[in-house]
PDB file of C-alpha atoms in Angstrom:
ATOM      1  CA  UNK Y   1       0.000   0.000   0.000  1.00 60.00           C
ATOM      2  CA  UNK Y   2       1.177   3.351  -1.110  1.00 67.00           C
ATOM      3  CA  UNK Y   3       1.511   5.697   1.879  1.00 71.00           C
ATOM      4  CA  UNK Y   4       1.159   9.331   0.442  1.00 73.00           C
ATOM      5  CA  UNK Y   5       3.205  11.883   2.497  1.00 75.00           C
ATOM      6  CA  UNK Y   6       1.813  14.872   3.755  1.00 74.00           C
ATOM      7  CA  UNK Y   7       2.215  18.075   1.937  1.00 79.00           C
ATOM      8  CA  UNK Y   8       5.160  20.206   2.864  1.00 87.00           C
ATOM      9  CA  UNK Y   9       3.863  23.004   4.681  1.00 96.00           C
ATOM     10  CA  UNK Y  10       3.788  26.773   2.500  1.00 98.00           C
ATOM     11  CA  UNK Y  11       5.711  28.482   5.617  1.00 98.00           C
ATOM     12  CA  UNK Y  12       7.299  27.598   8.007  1.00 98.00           C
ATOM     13  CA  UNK Y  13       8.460  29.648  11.259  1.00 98.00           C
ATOM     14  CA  UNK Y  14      11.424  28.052  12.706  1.00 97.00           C
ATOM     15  CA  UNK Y  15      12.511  28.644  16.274  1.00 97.00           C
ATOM     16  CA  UNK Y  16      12.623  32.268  15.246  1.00 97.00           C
ATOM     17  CA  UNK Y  17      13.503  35.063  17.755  1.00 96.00           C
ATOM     18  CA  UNK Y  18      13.659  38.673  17.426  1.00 93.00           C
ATOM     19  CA  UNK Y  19      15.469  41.603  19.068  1.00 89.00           C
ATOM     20  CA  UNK Y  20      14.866  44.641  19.283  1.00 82.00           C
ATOM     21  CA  UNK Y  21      17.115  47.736  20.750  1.00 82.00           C
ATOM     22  CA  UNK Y  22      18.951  45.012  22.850  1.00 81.00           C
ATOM     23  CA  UNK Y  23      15.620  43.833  24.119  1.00 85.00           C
ATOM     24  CA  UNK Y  24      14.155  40.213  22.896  1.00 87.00           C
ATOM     25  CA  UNK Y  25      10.691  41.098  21.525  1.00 90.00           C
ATOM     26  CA  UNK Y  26       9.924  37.293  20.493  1.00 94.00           C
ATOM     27  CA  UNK Y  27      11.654  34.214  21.471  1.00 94.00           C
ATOM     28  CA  UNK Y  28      11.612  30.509  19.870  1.00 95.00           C
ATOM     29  CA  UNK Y  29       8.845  30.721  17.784  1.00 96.00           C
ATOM     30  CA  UNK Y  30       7.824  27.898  15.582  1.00 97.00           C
ATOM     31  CA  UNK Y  31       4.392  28.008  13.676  1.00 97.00           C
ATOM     32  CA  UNK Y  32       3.905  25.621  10.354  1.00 97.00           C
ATOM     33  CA  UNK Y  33       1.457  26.358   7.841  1.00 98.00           C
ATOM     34  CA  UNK Y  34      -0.031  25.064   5.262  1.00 98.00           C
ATOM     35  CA  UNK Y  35      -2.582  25.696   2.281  1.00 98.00           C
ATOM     36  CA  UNK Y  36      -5.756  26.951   3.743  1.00 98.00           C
ATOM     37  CA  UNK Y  37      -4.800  28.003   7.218  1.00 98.00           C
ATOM     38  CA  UNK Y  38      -4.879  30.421   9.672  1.00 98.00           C
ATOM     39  CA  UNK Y  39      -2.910  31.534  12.542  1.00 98.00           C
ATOM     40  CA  UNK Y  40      -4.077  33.883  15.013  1.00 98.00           C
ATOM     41  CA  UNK Y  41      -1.727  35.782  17.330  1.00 97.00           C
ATOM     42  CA  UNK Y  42      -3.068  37.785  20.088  1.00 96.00           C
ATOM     43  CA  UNK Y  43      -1.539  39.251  23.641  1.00 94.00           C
ATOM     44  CA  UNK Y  44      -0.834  42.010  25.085  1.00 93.00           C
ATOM     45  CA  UNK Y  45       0.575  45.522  23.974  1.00 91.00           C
ATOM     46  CA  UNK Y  46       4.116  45.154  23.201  1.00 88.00           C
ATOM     47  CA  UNK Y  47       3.992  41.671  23.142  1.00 92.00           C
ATOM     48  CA  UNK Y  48       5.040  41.184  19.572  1.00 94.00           C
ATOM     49  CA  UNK Y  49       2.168  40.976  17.230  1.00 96.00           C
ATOM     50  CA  UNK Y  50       3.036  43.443  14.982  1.00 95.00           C
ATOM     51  CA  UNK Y  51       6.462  42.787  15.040  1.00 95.00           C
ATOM     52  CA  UNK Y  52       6.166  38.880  14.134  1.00 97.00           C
ATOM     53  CA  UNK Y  53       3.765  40.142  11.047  1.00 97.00           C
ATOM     54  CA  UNK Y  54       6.702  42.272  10.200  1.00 96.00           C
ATOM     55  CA  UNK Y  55       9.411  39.779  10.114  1.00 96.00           C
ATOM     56  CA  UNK Y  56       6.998  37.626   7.613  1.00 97.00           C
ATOM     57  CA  UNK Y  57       6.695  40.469   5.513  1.00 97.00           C
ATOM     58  CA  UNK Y  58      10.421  40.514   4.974  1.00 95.00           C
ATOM     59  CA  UNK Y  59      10.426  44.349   6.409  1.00 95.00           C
ATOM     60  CA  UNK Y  60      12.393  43.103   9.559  1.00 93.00           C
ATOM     61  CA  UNK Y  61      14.771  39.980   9.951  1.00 93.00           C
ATOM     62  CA  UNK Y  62      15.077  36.999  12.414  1.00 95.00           C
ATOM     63  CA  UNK Y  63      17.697  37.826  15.350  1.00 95.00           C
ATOM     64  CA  UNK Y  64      17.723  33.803  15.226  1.00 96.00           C
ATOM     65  CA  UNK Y  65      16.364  30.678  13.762  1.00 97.00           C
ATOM     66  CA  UNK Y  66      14.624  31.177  10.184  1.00 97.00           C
ATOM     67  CA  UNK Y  67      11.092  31.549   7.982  1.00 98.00           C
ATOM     68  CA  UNK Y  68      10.977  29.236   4.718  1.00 98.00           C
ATOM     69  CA  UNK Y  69       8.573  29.622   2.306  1.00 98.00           C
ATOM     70  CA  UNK Y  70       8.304  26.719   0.135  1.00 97.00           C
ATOM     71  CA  UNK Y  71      10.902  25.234   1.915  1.00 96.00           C
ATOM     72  CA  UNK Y  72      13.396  28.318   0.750  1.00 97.00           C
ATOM     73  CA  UNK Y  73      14.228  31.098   3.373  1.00 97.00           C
ATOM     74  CA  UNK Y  74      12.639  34.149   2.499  1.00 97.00           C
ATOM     75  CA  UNK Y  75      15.867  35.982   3.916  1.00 95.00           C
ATOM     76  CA  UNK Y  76      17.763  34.882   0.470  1.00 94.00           C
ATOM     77  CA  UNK Y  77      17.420  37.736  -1.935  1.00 89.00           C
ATOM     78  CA  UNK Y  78      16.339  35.577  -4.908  1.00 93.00           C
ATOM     79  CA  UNK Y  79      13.707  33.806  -3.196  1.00 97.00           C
ATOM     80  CA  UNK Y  80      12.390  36.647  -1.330  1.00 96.00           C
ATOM     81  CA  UNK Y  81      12.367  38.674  -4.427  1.00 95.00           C
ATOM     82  CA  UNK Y  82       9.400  35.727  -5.346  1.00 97.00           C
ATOM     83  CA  UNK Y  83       8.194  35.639  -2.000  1.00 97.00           C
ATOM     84  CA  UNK Y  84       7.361  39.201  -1.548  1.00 96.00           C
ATOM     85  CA  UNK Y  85       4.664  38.622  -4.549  1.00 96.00           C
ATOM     86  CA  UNK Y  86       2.509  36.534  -2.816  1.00 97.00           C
ATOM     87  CA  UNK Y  87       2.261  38.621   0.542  1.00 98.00           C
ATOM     88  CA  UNK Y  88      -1.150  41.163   0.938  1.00 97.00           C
ATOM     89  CA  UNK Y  89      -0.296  43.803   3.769  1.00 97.00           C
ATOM     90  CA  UNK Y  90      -2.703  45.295   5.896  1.00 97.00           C
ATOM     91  CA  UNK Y  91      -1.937  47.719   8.989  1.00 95.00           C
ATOM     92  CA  UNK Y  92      -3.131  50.174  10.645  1.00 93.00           C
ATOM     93  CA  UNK Y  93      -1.865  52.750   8.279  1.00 93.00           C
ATOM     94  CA  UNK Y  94      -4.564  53.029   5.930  1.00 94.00           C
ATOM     95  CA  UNK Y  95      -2.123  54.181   2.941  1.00 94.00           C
ATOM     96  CA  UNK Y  96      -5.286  55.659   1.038  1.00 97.00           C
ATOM     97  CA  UNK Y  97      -4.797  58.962  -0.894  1.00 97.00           C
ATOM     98  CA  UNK Y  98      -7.800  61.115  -0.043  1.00 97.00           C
ATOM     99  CA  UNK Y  99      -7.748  63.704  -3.363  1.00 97.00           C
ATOM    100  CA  UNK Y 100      -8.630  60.021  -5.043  1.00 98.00           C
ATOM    101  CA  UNK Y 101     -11.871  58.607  -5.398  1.00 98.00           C
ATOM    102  CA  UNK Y 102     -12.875  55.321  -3.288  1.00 98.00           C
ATOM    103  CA  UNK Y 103     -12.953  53.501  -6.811  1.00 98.00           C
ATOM    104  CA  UNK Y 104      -9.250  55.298  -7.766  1.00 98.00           C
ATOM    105  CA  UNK Y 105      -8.065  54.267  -4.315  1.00 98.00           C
ATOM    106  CA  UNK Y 106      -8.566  50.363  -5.605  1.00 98.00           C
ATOM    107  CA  UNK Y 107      -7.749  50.720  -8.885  1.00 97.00           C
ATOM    108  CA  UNK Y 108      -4.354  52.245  -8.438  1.00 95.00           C
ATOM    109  CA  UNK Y 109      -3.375  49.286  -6.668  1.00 94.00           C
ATOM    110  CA  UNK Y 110      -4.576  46.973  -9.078  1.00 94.00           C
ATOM    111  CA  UNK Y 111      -2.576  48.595 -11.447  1.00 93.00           C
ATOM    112  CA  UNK Y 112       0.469  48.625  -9.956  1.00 92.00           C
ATOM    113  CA  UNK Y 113      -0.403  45.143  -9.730  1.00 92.00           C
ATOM    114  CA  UNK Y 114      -0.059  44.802 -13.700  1.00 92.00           C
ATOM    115  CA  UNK Y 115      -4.108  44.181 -13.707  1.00 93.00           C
ATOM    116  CA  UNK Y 116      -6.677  46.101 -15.724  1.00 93.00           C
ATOM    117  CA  UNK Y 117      -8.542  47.580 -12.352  1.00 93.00           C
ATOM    118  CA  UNK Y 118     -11.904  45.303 -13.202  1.00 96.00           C
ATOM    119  CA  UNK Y 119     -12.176  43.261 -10.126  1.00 97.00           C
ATOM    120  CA  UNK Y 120     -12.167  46.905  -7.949  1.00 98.00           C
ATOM    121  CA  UNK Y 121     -15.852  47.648  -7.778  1.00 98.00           C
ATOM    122  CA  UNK Y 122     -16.633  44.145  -7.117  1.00 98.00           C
ATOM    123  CA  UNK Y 123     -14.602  44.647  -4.406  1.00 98.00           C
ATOM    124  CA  UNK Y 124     -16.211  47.144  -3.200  1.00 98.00           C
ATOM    125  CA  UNK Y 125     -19.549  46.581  -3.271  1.00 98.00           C
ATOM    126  CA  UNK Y 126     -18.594  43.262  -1.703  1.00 98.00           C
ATOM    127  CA  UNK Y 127     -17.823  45.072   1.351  1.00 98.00           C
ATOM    128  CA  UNK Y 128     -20.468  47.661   1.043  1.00 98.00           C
ATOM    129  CA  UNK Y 129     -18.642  50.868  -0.648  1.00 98.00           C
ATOM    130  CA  UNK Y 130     -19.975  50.420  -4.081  1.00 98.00           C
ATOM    131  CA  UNK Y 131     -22.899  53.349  -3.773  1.00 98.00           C
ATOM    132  CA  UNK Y 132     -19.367  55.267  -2.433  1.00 98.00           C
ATOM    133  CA  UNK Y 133     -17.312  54.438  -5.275  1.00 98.00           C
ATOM    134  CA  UNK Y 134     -17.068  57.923  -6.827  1.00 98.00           C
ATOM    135  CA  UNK Y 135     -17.240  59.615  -3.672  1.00 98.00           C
ATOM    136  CA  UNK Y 136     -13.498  61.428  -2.476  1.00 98.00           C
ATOM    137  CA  UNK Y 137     -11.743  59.246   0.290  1.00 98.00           C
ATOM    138  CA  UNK Y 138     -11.579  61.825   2.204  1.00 97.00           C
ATOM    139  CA  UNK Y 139     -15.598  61.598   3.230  1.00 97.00           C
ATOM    140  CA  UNK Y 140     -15.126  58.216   4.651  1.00 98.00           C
ATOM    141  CA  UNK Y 141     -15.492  57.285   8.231  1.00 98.00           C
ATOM    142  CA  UNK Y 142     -12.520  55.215   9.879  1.00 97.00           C
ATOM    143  CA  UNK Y 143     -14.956  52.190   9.619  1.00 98.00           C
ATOM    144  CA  UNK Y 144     -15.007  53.122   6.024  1.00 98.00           C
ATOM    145  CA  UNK Y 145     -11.787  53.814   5.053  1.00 98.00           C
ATOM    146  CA  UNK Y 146     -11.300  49.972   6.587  1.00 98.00           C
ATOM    147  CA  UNK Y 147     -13.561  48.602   4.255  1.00 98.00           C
ATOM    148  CA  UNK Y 148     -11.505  50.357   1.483  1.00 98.00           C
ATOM    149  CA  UNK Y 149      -8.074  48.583   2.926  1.00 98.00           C
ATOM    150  CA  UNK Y 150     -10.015  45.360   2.979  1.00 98.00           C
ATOM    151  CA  UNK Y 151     -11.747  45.979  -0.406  1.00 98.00           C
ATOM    152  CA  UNK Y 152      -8.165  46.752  -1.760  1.00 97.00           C
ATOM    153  CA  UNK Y 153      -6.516  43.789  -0.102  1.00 97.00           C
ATOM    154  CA  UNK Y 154      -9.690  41.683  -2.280  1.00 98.00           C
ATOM    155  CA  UNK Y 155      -8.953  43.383  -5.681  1.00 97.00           C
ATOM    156  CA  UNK Y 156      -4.713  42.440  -5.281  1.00 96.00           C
ATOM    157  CA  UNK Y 157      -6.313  39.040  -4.872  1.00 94.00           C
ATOM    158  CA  UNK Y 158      -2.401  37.567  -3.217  1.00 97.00           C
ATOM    159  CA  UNK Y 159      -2.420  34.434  -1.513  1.00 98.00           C
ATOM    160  CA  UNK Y 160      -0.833  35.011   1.841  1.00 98.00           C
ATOM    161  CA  UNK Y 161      -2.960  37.987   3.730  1.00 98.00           C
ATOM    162  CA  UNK Y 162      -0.487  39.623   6.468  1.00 98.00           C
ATOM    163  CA  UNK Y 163      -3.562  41.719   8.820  1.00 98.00           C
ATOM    164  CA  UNK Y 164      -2.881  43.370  11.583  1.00 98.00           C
ATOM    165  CA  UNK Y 165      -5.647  44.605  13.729  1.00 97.00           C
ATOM    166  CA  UNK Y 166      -8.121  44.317  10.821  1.00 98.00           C
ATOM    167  CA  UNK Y 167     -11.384  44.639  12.482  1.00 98.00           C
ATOM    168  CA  UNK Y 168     -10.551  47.782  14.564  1.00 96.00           C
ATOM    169  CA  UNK Y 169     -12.912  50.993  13.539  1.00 97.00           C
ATOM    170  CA  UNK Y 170     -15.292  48.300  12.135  1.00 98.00           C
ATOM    171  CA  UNK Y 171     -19.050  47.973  12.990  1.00 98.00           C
ATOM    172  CA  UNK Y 172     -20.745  44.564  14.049  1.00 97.00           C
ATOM    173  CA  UNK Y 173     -21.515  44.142   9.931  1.00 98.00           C
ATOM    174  CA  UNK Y 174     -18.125  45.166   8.831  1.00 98.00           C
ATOM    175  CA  UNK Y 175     -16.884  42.757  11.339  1.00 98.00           C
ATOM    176  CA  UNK Y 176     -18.972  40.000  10.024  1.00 98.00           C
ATOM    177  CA  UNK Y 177     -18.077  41.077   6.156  1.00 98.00           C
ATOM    178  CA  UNK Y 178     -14.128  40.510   7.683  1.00 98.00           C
ATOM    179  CA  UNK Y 179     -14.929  37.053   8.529  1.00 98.00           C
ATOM    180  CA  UNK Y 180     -16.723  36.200   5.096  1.00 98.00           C
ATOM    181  CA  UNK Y 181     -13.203  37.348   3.425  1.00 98.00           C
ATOM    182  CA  UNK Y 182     -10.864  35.428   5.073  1.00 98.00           C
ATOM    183  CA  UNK Y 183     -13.193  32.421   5.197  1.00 98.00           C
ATOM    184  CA  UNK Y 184     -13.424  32.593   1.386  1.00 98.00           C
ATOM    185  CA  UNK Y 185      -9.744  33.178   0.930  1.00 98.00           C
ATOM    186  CA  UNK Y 186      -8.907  30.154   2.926  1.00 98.00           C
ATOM    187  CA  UNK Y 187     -11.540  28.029   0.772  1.00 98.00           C
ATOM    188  CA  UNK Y 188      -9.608  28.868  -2.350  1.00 97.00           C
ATOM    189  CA  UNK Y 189      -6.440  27.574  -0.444  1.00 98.00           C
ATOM    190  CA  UNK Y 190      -5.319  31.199   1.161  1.00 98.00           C
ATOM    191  CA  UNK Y 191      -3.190  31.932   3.873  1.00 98.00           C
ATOM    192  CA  UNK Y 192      -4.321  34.078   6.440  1.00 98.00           C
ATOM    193  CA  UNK Y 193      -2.493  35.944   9.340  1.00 98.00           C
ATOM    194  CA  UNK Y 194      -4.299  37.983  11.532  1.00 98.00           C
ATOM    195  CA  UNK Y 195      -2.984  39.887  14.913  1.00 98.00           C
ATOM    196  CA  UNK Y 196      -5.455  41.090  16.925  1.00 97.00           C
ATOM    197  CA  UNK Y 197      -6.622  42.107  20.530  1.00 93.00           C
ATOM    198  CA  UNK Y 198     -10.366  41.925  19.393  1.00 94.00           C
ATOM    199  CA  UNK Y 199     -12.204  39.068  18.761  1.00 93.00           C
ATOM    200  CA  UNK Y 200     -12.825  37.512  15.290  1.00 97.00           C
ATOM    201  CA  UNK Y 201     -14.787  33.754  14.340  1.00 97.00           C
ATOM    202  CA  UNK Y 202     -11.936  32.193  12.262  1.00 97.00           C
ATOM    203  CA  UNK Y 203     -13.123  28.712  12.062  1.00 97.00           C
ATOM    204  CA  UNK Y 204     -10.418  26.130  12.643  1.00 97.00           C
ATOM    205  CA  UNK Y 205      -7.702  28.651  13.369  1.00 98.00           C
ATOM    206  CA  UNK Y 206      -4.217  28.184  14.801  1.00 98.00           C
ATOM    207  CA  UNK Y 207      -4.022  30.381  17.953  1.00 97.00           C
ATOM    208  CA  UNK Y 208      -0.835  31.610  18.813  1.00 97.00           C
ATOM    209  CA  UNK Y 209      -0.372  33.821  22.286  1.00 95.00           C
ATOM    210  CA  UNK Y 210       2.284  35.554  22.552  1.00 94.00           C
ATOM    211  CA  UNK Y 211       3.516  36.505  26.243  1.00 90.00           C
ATOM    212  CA  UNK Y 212       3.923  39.815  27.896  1.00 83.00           C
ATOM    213  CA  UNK Y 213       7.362  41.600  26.789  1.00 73.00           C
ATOM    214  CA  UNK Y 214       8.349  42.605  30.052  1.00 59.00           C
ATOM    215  CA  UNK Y 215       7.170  41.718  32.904  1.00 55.00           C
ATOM    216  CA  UNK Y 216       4.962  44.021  35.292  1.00 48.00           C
ATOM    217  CA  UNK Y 217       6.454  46.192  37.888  1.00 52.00           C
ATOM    218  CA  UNK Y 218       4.961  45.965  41.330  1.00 49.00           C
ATOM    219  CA  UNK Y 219       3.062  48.829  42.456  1.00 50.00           C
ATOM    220  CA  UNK Y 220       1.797  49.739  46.316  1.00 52.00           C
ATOM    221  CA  UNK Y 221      -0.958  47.521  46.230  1.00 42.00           C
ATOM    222  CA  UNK Y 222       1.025  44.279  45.220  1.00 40.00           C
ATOM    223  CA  UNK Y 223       3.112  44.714  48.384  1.00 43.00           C
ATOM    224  CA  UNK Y 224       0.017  44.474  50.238  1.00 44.00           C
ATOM    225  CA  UNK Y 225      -0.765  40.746  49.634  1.00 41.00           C
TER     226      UNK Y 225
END
């Protein structure tokens, strides 16, 4: 009988640590991840959420150990050079050009994408901007301007999403329009990243706390106990 071998995972975090003005920000981490998956990483502020999403994204390295992607670390300019094409960013920096249109906003990152700008207003009437679409960013609410990010994150259509906090600003719809996304993406075998401090329904997610940086200084009322 023909034993088939599991599939090698897409990425994979190996006992990866990270410093950070002589401070260690992460330490040991090892995730694996495959087709279809999500990892969730939540803790406190300062505990390194951000900071892990940035290491994937190639804008920070590894103080130690190493992320392979495809089995290849992403650290080697030729591979990350291929790498870097399949990431989708989202942060809190909205990156959205208010003199533009909603629609423009989308379209200008298709573009740059190489792609005729056609799957934009699907995109955003998907997450309930289309009746917006020829309105000037700057009229939108922070919810809104949210929706544009994750609209825009839809139209680059990448397969590795990199979110961090993407549900903050939302409402209780925009929230539930955030799961639909990433459980769609993951159906047609995305990979999803999301760091967060607010709860989101990711079905079947990895969940990956990360501990307080430092610890807590004692104040009067500890010494009491």
């Amino acid at each position: 009988m023909l034993i088939r071998k599991p599939p090698p995972p897409r990425i994979l975090v190996n006992n990866v640590s990270c410093m950070r003005n002589a401070q260690t920000v992460l330490r040991n981490i090892n995730v694996t991840v495959h087709d279809g998956s999500a990892l969730v990483l939540t803790g406190p502020n300062g505990s390194g959420k951000t900071t892990f999403l940035r290491m994937l994204a190639g804008f920070s390295r590894p103080s130690a150990g190493e992320i392979l992607w495809n089995g290849h670390d992403t650290t080697s300019p030729g591979v990350f050079q291929q790498y870097k094409l399949q990431l989708n960013w989202l942060s809190l920096k909205d990156a959205i050009k208010n003199k533009l249109t909603v629609l423009e906003n989308v379209q200008w990152f298709e573009v740059l994408e190489g792609k005729d700008g056609s799957a934009s207003l699907p995109s955003l009437e998907l997450m309930g901007l289309g009746r917006l679409a020829n309105e000037k960013a700057r009229m939108l609410s922070m919810g809104q301007r949210k929706r544009l990010q994750l609209a825009r994150l839809l139209a680059i259509d990448r397969p590795i999403w990199l979110m961090d906090e993407p549900s903050v600003a939302l409402d209780t719809e925009g929230v539930e329009l955030l799961e639909y996304i990433i459980a769609r993406h993951r159906k047609q075998g995305g990979i999803v990243f999301v760091a967060t401090h607010l709860p989101i329904e990711i079905e079947d997610a990895m969940d990956l706390r990360l501990p307080q940086r430092f610890p807590r200084r004692k104040t009067s009322v500890d010494l009491l106990d």
